[in-house]
CSV table of C-alpha atoms and ligand atoms in Angstrom, one decimal:
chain,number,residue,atom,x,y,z
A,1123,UNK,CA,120.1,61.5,91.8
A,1124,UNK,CA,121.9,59.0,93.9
A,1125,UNK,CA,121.2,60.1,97.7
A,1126,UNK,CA,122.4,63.6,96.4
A,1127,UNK,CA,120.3,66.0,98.6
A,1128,UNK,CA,117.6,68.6,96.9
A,1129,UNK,CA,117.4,71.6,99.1
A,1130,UNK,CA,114.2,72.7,100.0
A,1131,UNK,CA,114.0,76.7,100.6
A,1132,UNK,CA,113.2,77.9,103.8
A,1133,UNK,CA,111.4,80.9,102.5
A,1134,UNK,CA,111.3,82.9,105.4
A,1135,UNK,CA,112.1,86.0,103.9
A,1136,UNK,CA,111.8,86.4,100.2
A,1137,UNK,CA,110.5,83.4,97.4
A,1138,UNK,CA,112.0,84.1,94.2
A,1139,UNK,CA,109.7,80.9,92.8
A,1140,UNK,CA,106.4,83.4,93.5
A,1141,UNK,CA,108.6,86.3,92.7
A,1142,UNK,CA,109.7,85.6,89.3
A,1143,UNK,CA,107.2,83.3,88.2
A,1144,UNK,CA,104.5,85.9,89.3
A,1145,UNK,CA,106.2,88.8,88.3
A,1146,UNK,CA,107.7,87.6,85.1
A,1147,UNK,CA,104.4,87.1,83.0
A,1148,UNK,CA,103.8,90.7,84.1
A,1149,UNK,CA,106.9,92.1,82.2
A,1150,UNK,CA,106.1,90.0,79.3
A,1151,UNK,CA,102.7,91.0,78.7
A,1152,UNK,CA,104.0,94.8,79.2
A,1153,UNK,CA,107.2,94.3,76.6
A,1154,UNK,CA,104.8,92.7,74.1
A,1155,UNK,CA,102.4,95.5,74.3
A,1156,UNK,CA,105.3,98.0,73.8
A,1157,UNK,CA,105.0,99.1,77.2
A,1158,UNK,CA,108.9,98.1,78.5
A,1159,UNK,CA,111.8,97.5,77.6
A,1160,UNK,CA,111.6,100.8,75.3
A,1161,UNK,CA,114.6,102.6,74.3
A,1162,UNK,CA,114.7,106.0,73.1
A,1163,UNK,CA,117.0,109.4,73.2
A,1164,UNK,CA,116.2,112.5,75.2
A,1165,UNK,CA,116.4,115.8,73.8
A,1166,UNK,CA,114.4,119.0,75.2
A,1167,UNK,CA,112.5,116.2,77.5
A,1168,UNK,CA,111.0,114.7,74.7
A,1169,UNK,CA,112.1,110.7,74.5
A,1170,UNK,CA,112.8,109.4,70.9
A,1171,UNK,CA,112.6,105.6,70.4
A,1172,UNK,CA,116.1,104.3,68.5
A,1173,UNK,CA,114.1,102.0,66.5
A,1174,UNK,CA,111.0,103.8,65.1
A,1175,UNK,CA,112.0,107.5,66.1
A,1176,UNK,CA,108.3,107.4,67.7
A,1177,UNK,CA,108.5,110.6,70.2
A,1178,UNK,CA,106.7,111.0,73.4
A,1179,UNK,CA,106.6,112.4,76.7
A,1180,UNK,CA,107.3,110.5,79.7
A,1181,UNK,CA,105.0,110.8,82.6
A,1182,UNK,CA,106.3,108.0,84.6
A,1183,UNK,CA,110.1,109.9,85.3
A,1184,UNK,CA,110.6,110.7,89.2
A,1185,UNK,CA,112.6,113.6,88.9
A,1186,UNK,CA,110.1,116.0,90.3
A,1187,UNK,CA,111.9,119.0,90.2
A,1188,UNK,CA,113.3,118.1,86.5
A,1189,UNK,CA,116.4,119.4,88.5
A,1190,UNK,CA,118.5,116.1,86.7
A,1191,UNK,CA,118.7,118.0,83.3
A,1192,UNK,CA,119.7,121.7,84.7
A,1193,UNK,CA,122.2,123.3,83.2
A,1194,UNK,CA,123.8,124.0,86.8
A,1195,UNK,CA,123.6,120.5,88.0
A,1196,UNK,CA,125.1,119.4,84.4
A,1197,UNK,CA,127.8,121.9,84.8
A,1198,UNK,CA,128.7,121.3,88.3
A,1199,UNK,CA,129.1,117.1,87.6
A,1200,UNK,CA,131.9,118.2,84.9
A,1201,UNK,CA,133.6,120.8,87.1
A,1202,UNK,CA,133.5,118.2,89.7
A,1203,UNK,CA,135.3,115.8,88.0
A,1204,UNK,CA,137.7,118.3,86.6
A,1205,UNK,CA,138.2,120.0,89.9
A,1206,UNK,CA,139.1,116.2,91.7
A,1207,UNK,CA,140.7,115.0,88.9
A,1208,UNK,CA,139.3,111.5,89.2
A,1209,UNK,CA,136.0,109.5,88.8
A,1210,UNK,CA,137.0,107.7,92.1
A,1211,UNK,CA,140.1,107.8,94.0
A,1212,UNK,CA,139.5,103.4,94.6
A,1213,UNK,CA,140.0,102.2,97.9
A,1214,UNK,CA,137.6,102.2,101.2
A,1215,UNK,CA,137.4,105.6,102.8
A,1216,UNK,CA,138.1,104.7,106.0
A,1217,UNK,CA,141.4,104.8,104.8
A,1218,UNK,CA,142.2,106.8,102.6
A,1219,UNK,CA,139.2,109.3,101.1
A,1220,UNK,CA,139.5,112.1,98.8
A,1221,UNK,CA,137.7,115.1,100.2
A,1222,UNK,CA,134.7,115.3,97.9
A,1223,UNK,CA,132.4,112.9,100.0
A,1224,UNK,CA,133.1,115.4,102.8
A,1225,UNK,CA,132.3,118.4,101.1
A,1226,UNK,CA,128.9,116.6,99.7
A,1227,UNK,CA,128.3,115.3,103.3
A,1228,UNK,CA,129.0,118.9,104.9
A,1229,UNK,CA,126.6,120.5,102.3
A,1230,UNK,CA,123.7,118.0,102.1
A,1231,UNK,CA,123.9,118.0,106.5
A,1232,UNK,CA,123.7,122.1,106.4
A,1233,UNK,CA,120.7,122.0,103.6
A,1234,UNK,CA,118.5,119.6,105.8
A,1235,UNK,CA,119.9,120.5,109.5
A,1236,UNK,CA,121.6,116.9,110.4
A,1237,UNK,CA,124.5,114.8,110.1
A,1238,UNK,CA,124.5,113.3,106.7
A,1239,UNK,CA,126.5,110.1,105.6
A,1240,UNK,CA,126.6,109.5,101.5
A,1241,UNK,CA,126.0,106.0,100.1
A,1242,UNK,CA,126.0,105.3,96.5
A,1243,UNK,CA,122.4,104.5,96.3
A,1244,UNK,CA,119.3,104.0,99.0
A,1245,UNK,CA,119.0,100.4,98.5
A,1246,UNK,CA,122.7,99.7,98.8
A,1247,UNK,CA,122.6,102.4,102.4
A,1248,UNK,CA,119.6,100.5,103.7
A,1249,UNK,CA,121.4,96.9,103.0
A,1250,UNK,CA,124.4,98.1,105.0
A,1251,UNK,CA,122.5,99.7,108.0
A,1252,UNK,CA,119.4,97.8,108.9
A,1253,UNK,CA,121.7,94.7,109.9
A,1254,UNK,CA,123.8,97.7,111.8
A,1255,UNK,CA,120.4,98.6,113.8
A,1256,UNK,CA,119.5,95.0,114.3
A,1257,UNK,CA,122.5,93.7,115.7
A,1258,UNK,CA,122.4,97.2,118.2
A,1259,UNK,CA,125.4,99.0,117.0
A,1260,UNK,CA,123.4,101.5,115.7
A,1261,UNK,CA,121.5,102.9,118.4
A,1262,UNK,CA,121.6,102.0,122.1
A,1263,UNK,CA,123.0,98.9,122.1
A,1264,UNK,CA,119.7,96.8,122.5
A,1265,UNK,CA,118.6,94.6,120.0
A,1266,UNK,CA,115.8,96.0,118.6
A,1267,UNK,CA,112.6,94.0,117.3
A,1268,UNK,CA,113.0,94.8,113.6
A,1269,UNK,CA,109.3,95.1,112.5
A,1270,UNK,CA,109.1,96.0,108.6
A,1271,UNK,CA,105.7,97.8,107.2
A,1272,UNK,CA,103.8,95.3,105.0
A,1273,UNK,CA,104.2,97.9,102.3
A,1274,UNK,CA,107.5,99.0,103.0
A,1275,UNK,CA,109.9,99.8,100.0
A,1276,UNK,CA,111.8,96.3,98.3
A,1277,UNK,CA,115.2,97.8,99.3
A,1278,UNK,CA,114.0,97.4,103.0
A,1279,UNK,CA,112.5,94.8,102.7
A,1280,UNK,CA,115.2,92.9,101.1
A,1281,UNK,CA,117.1,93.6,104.2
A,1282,UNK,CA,115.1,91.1,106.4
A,1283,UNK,CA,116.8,87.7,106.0
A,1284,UNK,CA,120.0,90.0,107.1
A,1285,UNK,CA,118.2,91.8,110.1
A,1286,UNK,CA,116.9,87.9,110.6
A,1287,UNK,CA,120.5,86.9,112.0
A,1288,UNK,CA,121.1,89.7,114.1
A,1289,UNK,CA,117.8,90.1,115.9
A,1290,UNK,CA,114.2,89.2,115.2
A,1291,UNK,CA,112.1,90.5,112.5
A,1292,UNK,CA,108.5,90.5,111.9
A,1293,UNK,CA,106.6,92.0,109.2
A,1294,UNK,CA,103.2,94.8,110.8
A,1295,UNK,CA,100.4,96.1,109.4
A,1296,UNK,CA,100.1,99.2,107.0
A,1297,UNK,CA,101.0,102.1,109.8
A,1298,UNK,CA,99.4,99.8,112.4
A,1299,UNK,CA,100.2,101.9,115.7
A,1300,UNK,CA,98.1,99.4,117.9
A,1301,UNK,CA,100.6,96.3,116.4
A,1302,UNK,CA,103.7,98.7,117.2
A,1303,UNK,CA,102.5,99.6,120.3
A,1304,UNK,CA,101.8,96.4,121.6
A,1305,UNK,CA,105.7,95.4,120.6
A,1306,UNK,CA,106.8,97.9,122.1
A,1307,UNK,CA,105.4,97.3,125.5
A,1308,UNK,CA,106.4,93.3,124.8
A,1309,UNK,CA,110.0,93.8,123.8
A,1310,UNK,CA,113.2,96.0,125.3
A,1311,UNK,CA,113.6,97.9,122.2
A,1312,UNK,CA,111.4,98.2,118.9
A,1313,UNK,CA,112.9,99.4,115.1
A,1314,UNK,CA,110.0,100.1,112.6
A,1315,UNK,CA,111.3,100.1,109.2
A,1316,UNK,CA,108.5,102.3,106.9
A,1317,UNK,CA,108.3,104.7,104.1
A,1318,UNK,CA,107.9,108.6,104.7
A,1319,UNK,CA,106.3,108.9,101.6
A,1320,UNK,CA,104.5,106.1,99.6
A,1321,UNK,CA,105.1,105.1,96.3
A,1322,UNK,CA,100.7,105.4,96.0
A,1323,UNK,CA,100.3,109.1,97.5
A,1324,UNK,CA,99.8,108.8,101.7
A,1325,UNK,CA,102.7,109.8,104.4
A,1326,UNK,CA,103.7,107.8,107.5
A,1327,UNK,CA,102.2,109.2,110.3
A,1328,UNK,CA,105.2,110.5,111.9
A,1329,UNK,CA,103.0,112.4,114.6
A,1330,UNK,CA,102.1,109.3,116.4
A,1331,UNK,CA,104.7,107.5,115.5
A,1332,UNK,CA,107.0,110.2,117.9
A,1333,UNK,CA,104.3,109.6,121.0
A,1334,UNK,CA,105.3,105.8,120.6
A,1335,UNK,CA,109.0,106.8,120.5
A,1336,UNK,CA,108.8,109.1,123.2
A,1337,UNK,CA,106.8,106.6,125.4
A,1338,UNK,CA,108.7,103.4,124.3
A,1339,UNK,CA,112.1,104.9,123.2
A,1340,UNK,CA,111.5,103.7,119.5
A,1341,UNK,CA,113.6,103.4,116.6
A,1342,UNK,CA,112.1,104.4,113.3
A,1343,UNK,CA,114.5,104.4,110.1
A,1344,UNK,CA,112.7,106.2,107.2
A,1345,UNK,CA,113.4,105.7,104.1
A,1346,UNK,CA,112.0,109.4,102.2
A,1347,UNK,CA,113.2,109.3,98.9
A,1348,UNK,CA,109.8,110.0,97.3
A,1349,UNK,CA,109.3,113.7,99.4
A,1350,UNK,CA,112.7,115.2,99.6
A,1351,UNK,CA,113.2,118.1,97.5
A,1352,UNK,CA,109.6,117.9,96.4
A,1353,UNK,CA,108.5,118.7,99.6
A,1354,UNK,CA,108.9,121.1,102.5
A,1355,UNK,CA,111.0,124.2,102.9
A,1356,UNK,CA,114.3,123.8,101.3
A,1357,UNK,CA,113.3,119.9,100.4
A,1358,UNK,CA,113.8,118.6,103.5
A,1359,UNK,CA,111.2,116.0,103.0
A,1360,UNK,CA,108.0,115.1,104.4
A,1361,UNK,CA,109.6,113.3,107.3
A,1362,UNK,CA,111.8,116.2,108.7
A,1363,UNK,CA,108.9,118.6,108.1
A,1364,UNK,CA,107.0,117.0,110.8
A,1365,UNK,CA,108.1,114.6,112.9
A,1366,UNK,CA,108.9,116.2,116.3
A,1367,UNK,CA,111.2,113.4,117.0
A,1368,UNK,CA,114.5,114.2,115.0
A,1369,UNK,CA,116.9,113.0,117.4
A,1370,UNK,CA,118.9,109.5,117.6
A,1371,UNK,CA,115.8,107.3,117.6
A,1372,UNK,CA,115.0,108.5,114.0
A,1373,UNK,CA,117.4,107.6,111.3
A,1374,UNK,CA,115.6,108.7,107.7
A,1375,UNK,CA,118.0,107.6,104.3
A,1376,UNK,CA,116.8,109.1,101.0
A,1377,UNK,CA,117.9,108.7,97.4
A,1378,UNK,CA,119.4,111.5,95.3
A,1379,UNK,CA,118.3,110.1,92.4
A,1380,UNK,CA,114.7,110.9,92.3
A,1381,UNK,CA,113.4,114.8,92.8
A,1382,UNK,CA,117.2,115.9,94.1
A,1383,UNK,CA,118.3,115.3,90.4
A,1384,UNK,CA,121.6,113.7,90.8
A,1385,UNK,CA,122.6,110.0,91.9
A,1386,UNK,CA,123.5,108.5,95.3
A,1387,UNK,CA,122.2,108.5,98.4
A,1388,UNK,CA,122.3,110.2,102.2
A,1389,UNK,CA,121.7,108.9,105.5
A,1390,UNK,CA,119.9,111.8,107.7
A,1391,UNK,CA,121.4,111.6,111.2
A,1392,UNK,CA,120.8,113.3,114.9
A,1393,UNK,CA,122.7,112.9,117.5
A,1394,UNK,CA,125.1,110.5,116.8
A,1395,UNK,CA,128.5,110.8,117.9
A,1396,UNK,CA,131.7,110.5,115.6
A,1397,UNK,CA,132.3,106.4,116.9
A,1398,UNK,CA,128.8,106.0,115.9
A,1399,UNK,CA,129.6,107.5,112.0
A,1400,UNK,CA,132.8,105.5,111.9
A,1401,UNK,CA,130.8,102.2,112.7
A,1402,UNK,CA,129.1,103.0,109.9
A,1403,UNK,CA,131.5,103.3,107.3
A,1404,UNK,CA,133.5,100.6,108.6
A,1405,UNK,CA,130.8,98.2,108.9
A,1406,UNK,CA,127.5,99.4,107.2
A,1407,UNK,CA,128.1,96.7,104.1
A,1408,UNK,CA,128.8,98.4,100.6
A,1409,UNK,CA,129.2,101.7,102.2
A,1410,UNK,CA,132.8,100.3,103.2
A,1411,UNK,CA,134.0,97.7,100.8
A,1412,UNK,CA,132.4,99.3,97.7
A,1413,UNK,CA,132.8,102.5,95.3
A,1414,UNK,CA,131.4,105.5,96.6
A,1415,UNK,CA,129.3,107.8,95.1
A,1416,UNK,CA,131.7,109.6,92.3
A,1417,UNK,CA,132.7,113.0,91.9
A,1418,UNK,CA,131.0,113.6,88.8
A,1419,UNK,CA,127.9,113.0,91.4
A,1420,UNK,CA,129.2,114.6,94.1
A,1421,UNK,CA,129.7,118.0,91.9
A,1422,UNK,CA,126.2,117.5,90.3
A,1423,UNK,CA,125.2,117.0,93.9
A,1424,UNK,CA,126.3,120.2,95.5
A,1425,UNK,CA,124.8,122.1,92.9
A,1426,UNK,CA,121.5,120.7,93.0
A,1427,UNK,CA,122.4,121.7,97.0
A,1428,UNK,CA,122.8,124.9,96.2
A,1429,UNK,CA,119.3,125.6,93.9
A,1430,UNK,CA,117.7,124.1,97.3
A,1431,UNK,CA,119.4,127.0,99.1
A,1432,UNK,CA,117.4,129.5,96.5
A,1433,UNK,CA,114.4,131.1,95.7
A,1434,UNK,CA,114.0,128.5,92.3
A,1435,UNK,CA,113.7,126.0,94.6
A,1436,UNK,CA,110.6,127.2,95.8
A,1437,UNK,CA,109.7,128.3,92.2
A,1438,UNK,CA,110.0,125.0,90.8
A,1439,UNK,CA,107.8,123.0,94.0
A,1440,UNK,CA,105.2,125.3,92.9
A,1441,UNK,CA,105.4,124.5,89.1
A,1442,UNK,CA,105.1,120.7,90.2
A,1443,UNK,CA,102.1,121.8,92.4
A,1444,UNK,CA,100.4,123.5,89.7
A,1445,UNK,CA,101.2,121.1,87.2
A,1446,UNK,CA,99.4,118.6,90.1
A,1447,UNK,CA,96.1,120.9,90.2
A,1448,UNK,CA,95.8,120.6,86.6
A,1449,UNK,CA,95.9,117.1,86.0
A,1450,UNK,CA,93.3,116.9,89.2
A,1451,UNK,CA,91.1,119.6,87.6
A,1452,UNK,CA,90.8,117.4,84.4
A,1453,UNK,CA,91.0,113.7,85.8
A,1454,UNK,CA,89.8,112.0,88.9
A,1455,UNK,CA,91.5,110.0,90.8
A,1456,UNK,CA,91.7,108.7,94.4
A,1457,UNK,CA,94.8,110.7,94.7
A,1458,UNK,CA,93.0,113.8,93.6
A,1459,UNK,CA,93.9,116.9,95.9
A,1460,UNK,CA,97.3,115.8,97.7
A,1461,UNK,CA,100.4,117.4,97.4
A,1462,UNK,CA,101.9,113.9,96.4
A,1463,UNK,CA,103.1,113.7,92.6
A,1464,UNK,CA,101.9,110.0,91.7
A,1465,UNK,CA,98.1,109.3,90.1
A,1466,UNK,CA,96.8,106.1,89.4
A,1467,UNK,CA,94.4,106.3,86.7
A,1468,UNK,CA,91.8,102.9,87.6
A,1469,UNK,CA,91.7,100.5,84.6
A,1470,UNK,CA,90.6,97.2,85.0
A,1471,UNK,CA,93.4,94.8,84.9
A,1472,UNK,CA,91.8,93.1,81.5
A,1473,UNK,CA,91.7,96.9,80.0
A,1474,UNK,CA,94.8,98.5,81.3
A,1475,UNK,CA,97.5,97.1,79.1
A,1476,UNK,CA,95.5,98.0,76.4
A,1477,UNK,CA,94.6,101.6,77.3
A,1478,UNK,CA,98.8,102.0,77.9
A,1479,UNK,CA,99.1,101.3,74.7
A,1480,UNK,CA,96.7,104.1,73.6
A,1481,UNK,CA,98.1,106.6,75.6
A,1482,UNK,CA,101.5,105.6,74.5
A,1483,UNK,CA,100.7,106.1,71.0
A,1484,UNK,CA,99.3,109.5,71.5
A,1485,UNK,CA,102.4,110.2,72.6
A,1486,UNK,CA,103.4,109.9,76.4
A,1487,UNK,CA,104.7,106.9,78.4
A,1488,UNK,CA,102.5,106.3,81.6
A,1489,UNK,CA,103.1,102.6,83.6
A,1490,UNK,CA,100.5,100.3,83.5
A,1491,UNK,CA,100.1,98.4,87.1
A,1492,UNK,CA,98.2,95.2,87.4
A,1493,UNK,CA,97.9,92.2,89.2
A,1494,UNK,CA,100.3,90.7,90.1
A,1495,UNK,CA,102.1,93.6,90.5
A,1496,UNK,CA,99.5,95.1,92.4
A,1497,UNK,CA,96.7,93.7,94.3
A,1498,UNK,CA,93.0,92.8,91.9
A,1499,UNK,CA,90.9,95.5,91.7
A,1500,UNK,CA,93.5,98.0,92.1
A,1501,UNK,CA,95.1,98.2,88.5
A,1502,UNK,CA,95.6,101.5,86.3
A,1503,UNK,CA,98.0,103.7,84.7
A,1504,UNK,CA,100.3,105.0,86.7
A,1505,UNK,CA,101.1,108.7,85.9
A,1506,UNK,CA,103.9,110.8,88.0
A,1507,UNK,CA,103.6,114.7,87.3
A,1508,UNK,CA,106.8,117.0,87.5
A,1509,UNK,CA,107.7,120.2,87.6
A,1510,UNK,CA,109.3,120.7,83.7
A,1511,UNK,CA,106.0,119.4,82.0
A,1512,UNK,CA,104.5,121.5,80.3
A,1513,UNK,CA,100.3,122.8,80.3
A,1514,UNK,CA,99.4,122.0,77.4
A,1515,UNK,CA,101.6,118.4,77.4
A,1516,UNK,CA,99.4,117.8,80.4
A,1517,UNK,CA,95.9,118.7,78.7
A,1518,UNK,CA,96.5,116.6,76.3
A,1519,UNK,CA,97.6,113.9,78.5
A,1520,UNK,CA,94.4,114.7,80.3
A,1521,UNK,CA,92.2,114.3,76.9
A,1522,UNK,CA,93.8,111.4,75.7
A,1523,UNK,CA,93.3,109.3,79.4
A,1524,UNK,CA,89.9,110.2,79.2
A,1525,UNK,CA,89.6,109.2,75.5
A,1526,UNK,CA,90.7,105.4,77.2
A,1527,UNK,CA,89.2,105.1,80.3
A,1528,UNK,CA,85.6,105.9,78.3
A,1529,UNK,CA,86.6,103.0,75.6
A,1530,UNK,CA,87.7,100.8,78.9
A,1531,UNK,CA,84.6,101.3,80.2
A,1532,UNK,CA,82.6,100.6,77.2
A,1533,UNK,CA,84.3,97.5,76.6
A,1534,UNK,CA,83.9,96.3,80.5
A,1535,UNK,CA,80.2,96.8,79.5
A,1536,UNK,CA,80.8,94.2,76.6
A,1537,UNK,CA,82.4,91.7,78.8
B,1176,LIG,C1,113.2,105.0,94.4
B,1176,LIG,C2,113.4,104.5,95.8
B,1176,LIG,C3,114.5,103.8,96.2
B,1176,LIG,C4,115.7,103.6,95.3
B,1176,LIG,O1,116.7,104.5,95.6
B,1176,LIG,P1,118.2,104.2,95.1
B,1176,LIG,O2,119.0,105.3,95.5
B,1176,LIG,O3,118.1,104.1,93.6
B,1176,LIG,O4,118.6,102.9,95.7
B,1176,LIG,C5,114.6,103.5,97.5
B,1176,LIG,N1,113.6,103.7,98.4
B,1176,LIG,C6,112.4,104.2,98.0
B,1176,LIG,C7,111.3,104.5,98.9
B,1176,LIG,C8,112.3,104.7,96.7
B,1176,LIG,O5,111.1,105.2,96.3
């Protein structure tokens, strides 16, 4: 109105305009069709809906292990909380702290050999220690370049605009070495911000990755919530398997909440010194003003800690590898034959909605992906295997996708 000034964004960072606006006719189409906002009980890992009591299996879960619904991990969140005798004991811990996060923190840094930190969640551990790593208070003391991988999870990447007033940030290529390396030889100090594991199958390539941070003294921070527990002896994760540079220039944060079975977070550190630790919980964002993770977590936590320590562990990663095989034996897919638990199932992104729907009906719950969501050309149905499914849920699974992708195909034939 009257000389009243209209603020255009800078969109450096983030567009929530092309965000919503692209991304909201996505949901829509997908709640229409029955595909989201579904809700429905669990009982013996079979999901009812509330409204129609229509049962089916989900194949879209990332619990890997199925370690969330084990009795010990169920028992140990409700001795937990008994055992503390609070939820949360509510101020900051650098005051005043309880001793569960200690306990969780000792256990989780023994399991994967490194000094672990807890956060309540990866996103909110991410949000409070990229700015840390860009301003140079984590780490050496140089300001680091902050580049961020192209396909680098949103919780990172919603950390830019932050990093953006500590240090510079640029977004690289997909693993592009030749873009990092030619940072690193142009500025003091580089941070590349990636994914161990991908959400699509593939694995950073932490080999090389070590030559540049041996050469150029970089910073990577991880983020390997998709391979720990699934992967590698004891869980550790693809990350800790392989990279030969686990010392202070490689910080790696994983959820809990995914093949670990519980909730929370953990920040995998080497080398660090206490000062460093305390910087972070004084000033790594939520980890200091907000609620921790909660005994009842904690408890469920160390048990799932403990079943990593075990033979099952081993048991189960092999029931989620077999489970793998068979799905690859019966469907094709560009992910066919890696150890990773996602399959995308190509539809068209005209057919896809429709062939969710199918499958859905038949009884099991895989995500459609489509543009906008995901680049054209690159839509399907979006299946995650784990380790409690069981054979014959899977050949059916199996029978019913290529029931659909046949019908999809005929009726791309049509068009
Ligand atoms: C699932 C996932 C997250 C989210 O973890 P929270 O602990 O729920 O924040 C973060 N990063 C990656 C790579 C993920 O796959």
């Amino acid at each position: 109105m009257t000389g009243r000034k209209r603020i255009e964004p800078p969109h450096r960072y983030r567009d929530n305009d092309k965000a919503v606006g692209v991304g909201n006719a996505f949901w829509d189409l997908s709640e229409r069709n029955g595909l989201a906002g579904i809700v429905a009980e669990l009982e013996d890992g079979v999901l009812r809906t509330v409204d129609t009591g229509h049962e089916f299996v989900n194949f879209t879960c990332c619990s890997y292990l199925d370690l969330d619904a084990h009795p010990a991990v169920i028992e140990g969140a409700v001795a937990a909380v008994r055992r503390f005798g609070v939820l949360d004991h509510c101020i900051p811990r650098s005051r005043v702290q309880i001793p569960a996060l200690l306990e969780l923190e000792a256990s989780l840094g023994e399991l994967f050999g490194a000094q672990a930190v807890s956060a309540i969640s990866a996103g909110v551990a991410s949000a409070g220690l990229l700015p840390l790593i860009a301003s140079g208070h984590l780490g050496d003391g140089t300001r680091p370049l902050m580049v961020f991988d192209k396909n680098c999870h949103v919780s990172m990447a919603g950390a830019k605009a932050a990093c953006a007033d500590e240090s510079e940030v640029v977004t690289g290529g997909h693993h592009d070495l030749d873009f990092l390396e030619d940072m690193c030889k142009r500025y003091e100090r580089v941070c590349y911000v990636v994914d161990g594991a991908d959400s699509l199958g593939g694995y950073a390539p932490v080999v090389e990755l070590a030559k540049l941070q041996d050469a150029y003294d970089m910073l990577v921070y991880y983020d390997d919530s998709h391979s720990v527990s699934a992967y590698g002896e004891r869980g550790v994760g693809y990350v800790r398997t392989h990279s030969p540079a686990l010392d202070e220039r490689t910080i790696t944060v994983a959820t809990l909440n995914k093949a670990f079975g519980t909730s929370g977070a953990m920040i995998l550190l080497d080398g660090y010194p206490k000062h460093t630790l305390r910087v972070i919980e004084r000033f790594a964002g939520a980890l200091c003003y907000s609620q921790p993770v909660n005994t009842a977590a904690v408890g469920a936590s160390l048990a799932s800690a403990e079943i990593h320590r075990t033979e099952e562990l081993r048991t189960l990663q092999a029931r989620l590898r077999a489970n793998i095989e068979l799905f690859d034996r019966h469907v094709k897919t560009e992910q066919s034959g890696g150890a990773y638990p996602i399959r995308v199932v190509p539809m068209s992104d005209e057919t896809v909605i429709d062939a969710g729907r199918r499958v859905f009906e038949a009884g099991f719950y895989v995500s459609p992906v489509f543009f906008p969501i995901v680049s054209r050309g690159t839509a399907g149905l979006r299946v995650m295997m784990r380790a409690g499914q069981t054979e014959e849920q899977i050949r059916r699974l199996c029978a019913v996708l290529i029931e659909v992708g046949a019908q999809a195909a005929s009726q791309e034939a049509e068009r």
